[in-house]
XYZ file of C-alpha atoms in Angstrom:
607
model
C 4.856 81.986 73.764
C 4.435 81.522 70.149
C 7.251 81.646 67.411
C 7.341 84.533 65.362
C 6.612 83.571 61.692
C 9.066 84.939 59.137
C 7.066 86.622 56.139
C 8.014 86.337 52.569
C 9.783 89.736 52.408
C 11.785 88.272 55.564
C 12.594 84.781 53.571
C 13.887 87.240 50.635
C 16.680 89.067 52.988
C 17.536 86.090 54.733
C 17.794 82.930 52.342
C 19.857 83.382 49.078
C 18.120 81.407 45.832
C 21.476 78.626 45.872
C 21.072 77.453 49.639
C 16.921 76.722 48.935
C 18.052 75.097 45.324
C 20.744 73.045 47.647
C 17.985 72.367 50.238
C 15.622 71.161 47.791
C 18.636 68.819 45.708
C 19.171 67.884 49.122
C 15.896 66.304 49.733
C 14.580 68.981 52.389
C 10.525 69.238 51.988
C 8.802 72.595 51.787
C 7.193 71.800 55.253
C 10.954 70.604 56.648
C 11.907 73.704 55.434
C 9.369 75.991 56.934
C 9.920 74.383 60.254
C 14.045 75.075 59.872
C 13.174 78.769 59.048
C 10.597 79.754 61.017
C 7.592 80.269 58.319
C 5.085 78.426 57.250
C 4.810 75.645 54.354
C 2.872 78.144 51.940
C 5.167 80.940 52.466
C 8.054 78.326 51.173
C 6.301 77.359 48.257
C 5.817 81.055 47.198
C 9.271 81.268 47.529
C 10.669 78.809 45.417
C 8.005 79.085 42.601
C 9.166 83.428 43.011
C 12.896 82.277 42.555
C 12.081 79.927 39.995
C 13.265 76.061 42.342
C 10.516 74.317 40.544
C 11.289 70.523 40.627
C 11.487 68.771 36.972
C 9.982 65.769 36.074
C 12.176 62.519 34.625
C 10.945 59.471 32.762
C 12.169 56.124 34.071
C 13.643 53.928 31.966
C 12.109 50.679 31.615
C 13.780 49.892 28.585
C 17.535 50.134 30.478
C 19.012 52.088 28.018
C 18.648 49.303 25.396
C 16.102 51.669 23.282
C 14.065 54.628 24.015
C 11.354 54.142 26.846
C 7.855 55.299 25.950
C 6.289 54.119 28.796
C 5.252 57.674 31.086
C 6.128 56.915 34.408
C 7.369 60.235 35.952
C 9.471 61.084 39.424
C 10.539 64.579 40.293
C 13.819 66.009 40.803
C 15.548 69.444 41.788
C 17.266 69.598 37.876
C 17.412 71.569 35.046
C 15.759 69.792 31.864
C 12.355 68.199 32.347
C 10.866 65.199 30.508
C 7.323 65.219 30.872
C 5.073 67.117 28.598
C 1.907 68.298 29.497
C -1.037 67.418 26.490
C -3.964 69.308 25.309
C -6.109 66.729 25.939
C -9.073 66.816 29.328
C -7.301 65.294 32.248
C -8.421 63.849 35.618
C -5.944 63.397 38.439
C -6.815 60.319 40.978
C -4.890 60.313 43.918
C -3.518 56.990 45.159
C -3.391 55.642 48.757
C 0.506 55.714 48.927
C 2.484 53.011 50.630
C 0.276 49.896 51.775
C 0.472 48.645 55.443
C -1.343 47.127 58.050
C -4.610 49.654 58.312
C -5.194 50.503 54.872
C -5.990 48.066 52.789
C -5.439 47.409 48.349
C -9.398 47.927 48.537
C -8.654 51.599 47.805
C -6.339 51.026 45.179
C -9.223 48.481 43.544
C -10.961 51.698 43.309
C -8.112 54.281 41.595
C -8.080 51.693 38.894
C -11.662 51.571 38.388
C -11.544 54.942 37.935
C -8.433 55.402 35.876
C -9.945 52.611 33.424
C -13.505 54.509 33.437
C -12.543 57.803 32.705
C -10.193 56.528 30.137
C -12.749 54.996 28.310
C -14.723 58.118 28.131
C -12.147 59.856 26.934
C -10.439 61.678 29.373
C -6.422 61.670 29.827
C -5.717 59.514 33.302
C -3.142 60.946 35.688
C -2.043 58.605 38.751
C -0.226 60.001 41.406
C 0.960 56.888 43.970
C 4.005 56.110 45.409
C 3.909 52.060 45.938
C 5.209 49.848 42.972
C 3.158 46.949 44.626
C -0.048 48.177 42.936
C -1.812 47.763 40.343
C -2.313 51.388 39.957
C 1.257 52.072 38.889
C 1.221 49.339 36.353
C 2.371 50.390 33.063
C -1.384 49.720 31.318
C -3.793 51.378 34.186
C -3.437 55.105 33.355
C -2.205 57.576 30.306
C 0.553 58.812 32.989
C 1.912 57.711 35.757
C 3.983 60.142 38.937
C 5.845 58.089 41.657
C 5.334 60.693 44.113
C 4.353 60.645 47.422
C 1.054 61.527 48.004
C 1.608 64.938 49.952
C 0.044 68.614 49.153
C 3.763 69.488 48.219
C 4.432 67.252 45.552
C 0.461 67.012 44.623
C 0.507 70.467 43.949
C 4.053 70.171 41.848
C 2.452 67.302 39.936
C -0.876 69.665 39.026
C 1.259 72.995 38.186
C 2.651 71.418 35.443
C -0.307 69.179 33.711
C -3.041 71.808 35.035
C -5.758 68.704 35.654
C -9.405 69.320 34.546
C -9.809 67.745 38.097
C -8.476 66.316 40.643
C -10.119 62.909 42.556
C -9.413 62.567 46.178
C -12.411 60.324 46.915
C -10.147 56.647 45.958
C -7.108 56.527 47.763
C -8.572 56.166 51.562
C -8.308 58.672 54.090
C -4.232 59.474 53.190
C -5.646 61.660 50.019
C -8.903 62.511 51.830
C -7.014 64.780 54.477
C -5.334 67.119 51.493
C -8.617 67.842 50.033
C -8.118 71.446 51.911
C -4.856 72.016 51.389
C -4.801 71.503 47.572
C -8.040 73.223 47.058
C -6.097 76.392 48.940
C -3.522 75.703 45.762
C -5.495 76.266 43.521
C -6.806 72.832 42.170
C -10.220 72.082 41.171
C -11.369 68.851 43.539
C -14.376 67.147 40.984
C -16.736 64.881 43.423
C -17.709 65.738 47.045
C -16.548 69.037 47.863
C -13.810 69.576 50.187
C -16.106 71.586 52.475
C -18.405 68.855 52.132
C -15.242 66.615 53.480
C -14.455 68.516 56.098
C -18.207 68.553 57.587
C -18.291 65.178 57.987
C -15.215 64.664 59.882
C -15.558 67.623 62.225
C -17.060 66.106 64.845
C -18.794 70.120 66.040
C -20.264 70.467 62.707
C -20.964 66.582 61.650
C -23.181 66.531 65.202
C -24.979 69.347 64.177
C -26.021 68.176 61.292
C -27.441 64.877 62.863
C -29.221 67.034 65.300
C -31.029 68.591 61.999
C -31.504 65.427 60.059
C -32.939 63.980 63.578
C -30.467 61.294 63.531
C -29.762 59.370 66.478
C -25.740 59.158 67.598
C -24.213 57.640 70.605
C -23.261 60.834 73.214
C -19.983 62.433 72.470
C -17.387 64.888 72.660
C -13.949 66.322 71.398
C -11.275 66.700 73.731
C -7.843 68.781 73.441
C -6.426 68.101 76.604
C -7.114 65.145 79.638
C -8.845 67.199 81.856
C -11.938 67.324 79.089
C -11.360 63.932 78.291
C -12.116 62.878 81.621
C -15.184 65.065 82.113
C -16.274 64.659 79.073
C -16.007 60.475 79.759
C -17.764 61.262 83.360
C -20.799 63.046 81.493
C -21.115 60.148 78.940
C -20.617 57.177 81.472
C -17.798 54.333 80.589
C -17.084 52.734 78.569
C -16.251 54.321 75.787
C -14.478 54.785 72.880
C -11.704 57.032 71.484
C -9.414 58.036 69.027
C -8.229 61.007 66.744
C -9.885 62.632 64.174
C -8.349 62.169 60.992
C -6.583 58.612 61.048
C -6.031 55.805 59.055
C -7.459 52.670 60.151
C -8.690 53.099 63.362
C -5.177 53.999 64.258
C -4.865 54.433 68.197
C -8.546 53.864 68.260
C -9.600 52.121 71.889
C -12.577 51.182 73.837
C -11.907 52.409 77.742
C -13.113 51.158 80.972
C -12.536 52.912 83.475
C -10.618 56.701 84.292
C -6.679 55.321 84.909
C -7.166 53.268 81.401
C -8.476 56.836 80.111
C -5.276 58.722 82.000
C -3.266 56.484 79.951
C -4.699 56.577 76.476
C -4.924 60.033 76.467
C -0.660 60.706 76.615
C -0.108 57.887 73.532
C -2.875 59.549 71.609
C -1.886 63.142 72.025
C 1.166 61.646 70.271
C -0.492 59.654 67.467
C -2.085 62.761 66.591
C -0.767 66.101 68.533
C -2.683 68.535 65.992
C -5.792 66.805 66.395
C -8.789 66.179 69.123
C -9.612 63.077 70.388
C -13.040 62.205 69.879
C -15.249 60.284 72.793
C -17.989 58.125 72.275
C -20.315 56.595 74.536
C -19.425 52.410 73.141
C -22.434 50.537 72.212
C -22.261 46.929 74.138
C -23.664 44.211 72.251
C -24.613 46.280 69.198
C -24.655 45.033 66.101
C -22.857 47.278 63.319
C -23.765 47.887 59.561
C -21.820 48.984 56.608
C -23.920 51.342 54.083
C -21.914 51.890 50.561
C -24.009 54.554 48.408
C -23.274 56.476 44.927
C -24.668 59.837 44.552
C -25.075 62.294 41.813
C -26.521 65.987 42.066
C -30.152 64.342 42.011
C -30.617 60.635 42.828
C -28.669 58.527 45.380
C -28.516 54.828 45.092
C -27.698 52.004 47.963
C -24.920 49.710 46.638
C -25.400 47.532 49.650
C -26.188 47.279 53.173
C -23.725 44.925 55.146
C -24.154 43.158 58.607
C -20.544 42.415 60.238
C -20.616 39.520 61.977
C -18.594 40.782 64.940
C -20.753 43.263 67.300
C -19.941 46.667 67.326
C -16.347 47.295 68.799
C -14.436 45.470 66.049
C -13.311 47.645 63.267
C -14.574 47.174 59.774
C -12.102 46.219 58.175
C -11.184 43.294 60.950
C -14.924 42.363 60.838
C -16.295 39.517 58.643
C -19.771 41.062 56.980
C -22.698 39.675 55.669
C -24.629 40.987 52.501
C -27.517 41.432 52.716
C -27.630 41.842 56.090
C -29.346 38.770 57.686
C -30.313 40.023 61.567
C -32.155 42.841 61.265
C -35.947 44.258 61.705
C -37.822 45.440 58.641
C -38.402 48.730 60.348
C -34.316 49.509 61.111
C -33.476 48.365 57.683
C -35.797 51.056 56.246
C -34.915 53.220 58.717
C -31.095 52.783 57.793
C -31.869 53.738 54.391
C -33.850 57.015 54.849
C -30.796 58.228 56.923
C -28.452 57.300 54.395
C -30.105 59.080 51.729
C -30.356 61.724 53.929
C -26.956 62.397 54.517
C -25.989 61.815 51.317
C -28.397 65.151 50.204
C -27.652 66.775 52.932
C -23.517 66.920 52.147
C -24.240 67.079 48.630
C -22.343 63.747 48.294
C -21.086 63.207 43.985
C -19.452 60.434 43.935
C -19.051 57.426 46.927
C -20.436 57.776 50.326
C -19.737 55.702 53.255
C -21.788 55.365 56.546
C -21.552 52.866 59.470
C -24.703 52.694 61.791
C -24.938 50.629 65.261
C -28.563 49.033 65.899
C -28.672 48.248 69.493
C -31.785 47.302 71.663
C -33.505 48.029 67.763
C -32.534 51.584 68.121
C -30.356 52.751 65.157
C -27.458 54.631 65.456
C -24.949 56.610 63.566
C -21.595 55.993 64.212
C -19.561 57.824 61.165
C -19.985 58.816 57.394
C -16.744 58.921 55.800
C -17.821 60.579 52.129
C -15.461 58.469 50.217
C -14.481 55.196 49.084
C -14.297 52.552 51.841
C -13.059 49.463 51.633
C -15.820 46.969 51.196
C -16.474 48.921 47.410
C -14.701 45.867 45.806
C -16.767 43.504 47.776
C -19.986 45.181 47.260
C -19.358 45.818 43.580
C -18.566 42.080 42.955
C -21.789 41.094 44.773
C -24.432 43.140 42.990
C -22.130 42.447 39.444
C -21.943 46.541 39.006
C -18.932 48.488 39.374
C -19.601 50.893 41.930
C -16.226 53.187 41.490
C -16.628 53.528 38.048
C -20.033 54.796 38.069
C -18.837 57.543 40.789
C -16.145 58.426 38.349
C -18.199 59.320 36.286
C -20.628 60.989 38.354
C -17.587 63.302 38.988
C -17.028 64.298 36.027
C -20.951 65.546 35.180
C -22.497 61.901 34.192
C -25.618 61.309 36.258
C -27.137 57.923 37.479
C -29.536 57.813 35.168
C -27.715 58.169 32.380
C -25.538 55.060 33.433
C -29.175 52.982 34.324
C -28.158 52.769 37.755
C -31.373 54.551 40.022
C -32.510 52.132 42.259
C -30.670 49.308 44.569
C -29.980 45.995 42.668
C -31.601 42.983 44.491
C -30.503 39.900 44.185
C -30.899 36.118 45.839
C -27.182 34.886 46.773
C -25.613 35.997 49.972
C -22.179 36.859 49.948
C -19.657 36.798 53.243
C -16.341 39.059 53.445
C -13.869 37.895 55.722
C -10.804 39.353 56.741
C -7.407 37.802 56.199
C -4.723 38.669 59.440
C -1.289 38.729 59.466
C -0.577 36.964 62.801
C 1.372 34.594 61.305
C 4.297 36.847 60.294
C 3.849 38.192 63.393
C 5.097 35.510 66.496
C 3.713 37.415 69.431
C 1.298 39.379 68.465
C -1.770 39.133 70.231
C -4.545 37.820 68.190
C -7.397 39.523 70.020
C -9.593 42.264 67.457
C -10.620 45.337 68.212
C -11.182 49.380 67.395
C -7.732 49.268 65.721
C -7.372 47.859 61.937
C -5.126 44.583 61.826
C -6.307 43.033 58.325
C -4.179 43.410 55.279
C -6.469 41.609 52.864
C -9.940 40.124 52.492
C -11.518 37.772 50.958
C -14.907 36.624 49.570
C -17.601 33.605 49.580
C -20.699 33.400 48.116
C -23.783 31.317 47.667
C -27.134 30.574 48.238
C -26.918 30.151 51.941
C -25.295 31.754 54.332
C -23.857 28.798 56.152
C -22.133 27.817 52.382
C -21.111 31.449 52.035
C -19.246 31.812 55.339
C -17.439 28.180 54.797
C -16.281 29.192 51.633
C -15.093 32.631 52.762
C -12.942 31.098 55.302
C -11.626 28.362 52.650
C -10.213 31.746 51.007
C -8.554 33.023 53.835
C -7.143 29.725 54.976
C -9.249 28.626 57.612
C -10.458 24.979 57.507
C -13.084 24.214 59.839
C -13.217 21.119 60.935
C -16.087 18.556 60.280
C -15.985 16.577 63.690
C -13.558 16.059 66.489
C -13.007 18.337 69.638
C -13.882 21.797 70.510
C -11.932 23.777 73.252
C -14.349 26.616 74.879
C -13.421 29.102 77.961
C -15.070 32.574 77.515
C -15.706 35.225 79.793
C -18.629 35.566 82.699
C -20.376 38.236 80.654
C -20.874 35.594 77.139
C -21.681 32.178 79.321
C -25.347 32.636 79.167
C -25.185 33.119 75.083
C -22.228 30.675 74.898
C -24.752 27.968 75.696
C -26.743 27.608 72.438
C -23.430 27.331 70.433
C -22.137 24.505 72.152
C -25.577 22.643 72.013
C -25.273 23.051 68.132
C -21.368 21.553 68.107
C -22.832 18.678 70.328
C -25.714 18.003 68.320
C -22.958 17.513 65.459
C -21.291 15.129 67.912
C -18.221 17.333 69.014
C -16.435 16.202 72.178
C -16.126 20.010 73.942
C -13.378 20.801 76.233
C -14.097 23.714 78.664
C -12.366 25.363 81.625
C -13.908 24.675 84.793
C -15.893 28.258 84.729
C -17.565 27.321 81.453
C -17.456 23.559 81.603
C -20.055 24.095 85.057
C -22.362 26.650 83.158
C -22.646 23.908 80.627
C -23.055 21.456 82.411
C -26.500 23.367 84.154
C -27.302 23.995 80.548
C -27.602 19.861 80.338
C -24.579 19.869 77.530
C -22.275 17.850 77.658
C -18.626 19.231 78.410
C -15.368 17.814 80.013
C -12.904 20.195 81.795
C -9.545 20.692 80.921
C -7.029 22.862 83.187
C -5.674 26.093 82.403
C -2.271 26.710 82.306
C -1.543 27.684 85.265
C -3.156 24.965 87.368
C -1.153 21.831 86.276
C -0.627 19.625 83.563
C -1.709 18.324 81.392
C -3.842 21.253 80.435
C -5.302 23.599 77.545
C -1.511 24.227 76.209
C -0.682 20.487 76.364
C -3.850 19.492 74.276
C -3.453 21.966 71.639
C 0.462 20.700 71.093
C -0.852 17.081 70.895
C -3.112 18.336 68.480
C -6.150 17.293 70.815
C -7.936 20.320 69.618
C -9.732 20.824 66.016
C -11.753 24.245 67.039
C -11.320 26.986 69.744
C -13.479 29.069 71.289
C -12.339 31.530 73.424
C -13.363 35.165 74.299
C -10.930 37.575 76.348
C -11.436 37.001 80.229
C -10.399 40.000 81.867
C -6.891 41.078 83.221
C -6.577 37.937 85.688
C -6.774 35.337 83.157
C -5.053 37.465 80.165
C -1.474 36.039 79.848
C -3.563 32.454 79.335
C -5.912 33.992 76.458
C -2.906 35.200 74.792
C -0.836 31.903 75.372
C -3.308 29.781 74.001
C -4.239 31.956 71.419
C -0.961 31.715 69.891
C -0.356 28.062 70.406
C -3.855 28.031 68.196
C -1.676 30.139 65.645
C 1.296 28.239 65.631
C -0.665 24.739 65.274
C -3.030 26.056 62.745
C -6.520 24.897 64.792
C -9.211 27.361 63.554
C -10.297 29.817 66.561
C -12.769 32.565 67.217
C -12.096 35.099 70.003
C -16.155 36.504 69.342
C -19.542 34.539 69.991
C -20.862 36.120 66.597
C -17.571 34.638 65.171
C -18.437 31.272 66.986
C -21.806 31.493 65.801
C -20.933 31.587 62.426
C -18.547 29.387 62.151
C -21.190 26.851 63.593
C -23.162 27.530 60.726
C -20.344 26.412 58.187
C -19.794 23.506 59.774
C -23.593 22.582 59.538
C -23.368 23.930 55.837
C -20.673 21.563 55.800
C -22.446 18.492 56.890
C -25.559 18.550 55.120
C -24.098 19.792 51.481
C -21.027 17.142 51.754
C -19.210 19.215 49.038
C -18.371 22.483 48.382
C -20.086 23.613 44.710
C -18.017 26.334 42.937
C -19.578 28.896 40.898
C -18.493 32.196 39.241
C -19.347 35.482 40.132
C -20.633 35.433 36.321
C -22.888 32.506 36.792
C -24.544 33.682 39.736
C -25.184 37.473 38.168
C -26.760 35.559 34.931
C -28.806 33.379 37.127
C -30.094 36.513 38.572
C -30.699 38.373 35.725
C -32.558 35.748 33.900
């Protein structure tokens, strides 16, 4: 039966003016507050803002006292005198990502300052609105005005009713500001970019699929599901595996690829909770495909391709875990192009202004979409810093009635260099935590290598997130039945650079068919000395090793932390082995590492 909801007339006979001023002094949200009194969190703000408990705004003071502060950073507060003032001047508001953690990464927050510093330099007053000191968006120099406020439709909307923003920028902050794009447009504030409709489309997965049917876009087989009886029909329709989540998370947050029905039974009850108010989506998962990042800028007329990224990892592996190539360097003429048209298709289509993101799966040379997210993502910085242009500030000011052409960006910037991302994991603060990637975001950071080759590239990329791979000695390789047969090339490569390789009995006998050369080593449970032993003697310089199933998963996980805790470079992906390979061979035939700017290599290109 559902709750009867208390109108506004109701709220006036019930609640006096002095117990909501001493709920909100107290700290109670409108939304705590509507659940406490049976209402909604719209009917609470008409409340207050009818009785006049309107939250003030104070100045901190970074000067302690010792002399006035000047510098306008702003918190709110149930009070009486208020020490902001609003200016005449055109404002934009841009919407931070809020508190940083495992999932969301400072990428977004690369892209609020961008923004901030773009807009200010044409003129327009710069409102942040974050909530982490850690960034550089709240430092004192970014933005005209600063709020430490969470980033929430309550205190959004508190923020805007007292500067009354030109417009408000939801596009920066990652998914967290994304998601209020509704709710603040419903209060009245003017969203400048992608509209909010526009938003919505592409995350609801009824209308987003009907718009690929129109655009004749090819997407895995899907479904939504509200309850576990769908779920599991829908999953019996599609054919396992698959992969689910919610709609409307952060980071791939209880995101999973599933098996089999009892895995399914299971997932279902701890995503419900992740996300009770909304479906789970289910895709049919693409084995073996290989995944590519699109980042595009769009104005009212002309889109333009910042870049087109490969990750290294197959599909499976979020994004932001993946490392990424770009340009992308395995990949037909005919899907690249192909890639492209849909890209600019979409972006027309949802009448993108501003940043668009869209991830595509090519698998058997069939393309696929997987998602568009029409936003910021979190390869912008890496993308921008690759082609030398500085992809949020042009969609800044595409937001704010600045086309393309005006800023000489209309076509895709080519260039010769090749640039790797790589992800940098927190494991290591971590003791315990499996290692293994997946659906779910683990990264908190990335870093970048570039060069003329992509062997050079991918060394140096893993030089910046403290990986040294080693230029001889012993590799350790024991990967599942289903990668043995394209395990086999890899290993010929380490022995033709005259690595001793260590294998469990499984792998060491496919190798040894294969004519390489391989010498077994024991797992753990079959005696000593084995795998664990050699990596503690530090017998080990590189591992190899690709989850093995449920039988042989308290080994994976063992060794794969003993690989942690001693620091020996490991790969639980072949594409990851692969690659690696190729920086050791870099490695060996350059000798040393040559370091150039991001500078040099844009002037080389433009010369």
């Amino acid at each position: 039966m559902t709750k009867k909801q208390h109108t506004l007339e109701e709220l006036r006979s019930r609640i006096a003016v002095e117990k909501l001023q001493q709920a909100k002094e107290a700290g109670f949200s409108d939304r705590q507050l509507a659940h406490l009194w049976g209402t909604d969190e719209w009917t609470i703000r008409a409340f207050r803002k009818e009785l006049d408990v309107i939250p003030v705004f104070k100045t901190v003071d970074t000067c302690a006292s010792e002399f006035e502060a000047y510098t306008p950073y702003h918190y709110s507060t149930y009070e009486t005198t208020s020490e902001a003032m609003r200016s005449d001047r055109s404002k934009v508001m841009i919407l931070g990502g809020g508190p940083n953690r495992i999932g969301q990464g400072i990428e977004f927050d690369y892209c609020c300052v961008h923004a901030s510093f773009a807009l200010k330099e044409d003129g327009f007053e710069t409102i942040m609105v974050n909530s982490n000191p850690e960034t550089v968006s709240t430092d004192y120099d970014t933005s005209d005005k600063l709020y430490f406020e969470p980033v929430t439709v309550e205190d959004v909307l508190n923020i805007a009713d007292l500067e009354q923003p030109d417009g408000v920028i939801v596009q920066f902050g990652g998914q967290t500001p994304l998601n209020l794009a509704r709710d603040l447009e419903k209060g009245g504030v003017k969203i400048i970019g992608t509209s909010p409709d526009s938003i919505d489309l592409a995350e609801d997965r009824k209308r987003f699929g009907t718009l690929i049917e129109q655009l004749g876009i090819r997407q895995p087989e899907n479904g939504t599901a509200t309850s576990v009886g769908e779920a599991v029909a829908i999953a019996d329709t599609i054919g396992y595996p698959i992969l689910v989540r919610p709609s409307y998370v952060l980071g791939g947050r209880a995101m999973a690829i599933v098996y089999e029905r009892e895995a399914l039974l299971q997932y279902m009850g701890e995503a419900i909770q992740a996300s009770p108010e909304r479906p789970i989506l289910i895709d049919r998962f693409l084995e073996d495909a290989h995944e590519f990042d699109v980042d595009a800028v769009s104005d009212a007329n002309t889109v333009v391709i910042g870049g087109i990224m490969q990750h290294i990892e197959s599909a499976g592996i979020h994004s932001g875990d993946s490392a990424c190539v770009l340009p992308p360097y395995e990949i037909t003429d005919s899907n690249l192009d192909e890639i492209k048209r849909h890209t600019h298709a979409l972006a027309r289509a949802l009448n993108v202004i501003g940043l668009m993101n869209v991830q595509f799966a090519v698998q058997d040379k069939q393309v696929y979409i997987i998602e568009v997210n029409p936003r910021a993502s979190r390869t912008v910085p890496f993308v921008s810093k690759t082609i030398g242009v500085p992809l949020a500030k042009v969609a800044a000011r595409t937001m704010v009635g600045r086309t393309l052409e005006e800023q000489g960006l209309t076509q895709e910037v080519k260039f010769d260099h090749i640039a790797v991302k790589e992800a940098v994991l927190p494991f290591s603060k971590f003791p315990g935590v499996d290692t293994i990637l997946g659906p779910e975001m683990k990264s908190t950071g990335e870093v970048m290598g570039i060069d003329t080759e992509f062997g050079v590239s991918f060394h140096k990329a893993q030089l910046g997130a403290g990986v040294r791979l080693p230029g001889e000695g012993t590799v350790f390789i024991s990967v599942n039945n289903r990668d043995k047969e394209a395990v086999g090339p890899i290993a010929r490569r380490l022995a033709d650079l005259d690595f001793r390789i260590l294998a469990t009995g499984g792998t060491k006998d496919h190798l040894s068919a294969k004519g390489i050369p391989a010498d077994q080593i024991l797992k753990i449970q079959q005696g000593r000395p084995n795998i664990l032993d050699a990596i503690k003697n530090k017998g080990i310089d590189l591992m190899i090793n690709t989850p093995a199933g449920v039988a042989s998963q308290a080994d994976d996980d063992k060794i794969r932390q003993a690989a942690l805790q001693y620091g020996i470079p490991y790969t639980t992906t072949l594409a990851g082995a692969s690659a690696a390979v190729s920086g050791i061979e870099s490695m060996r035939n350059n000798g040393t590492v040559r370091i150039r700017s991001l500078q040099e290599f844009h002037t080389a290109q433009s010369s």
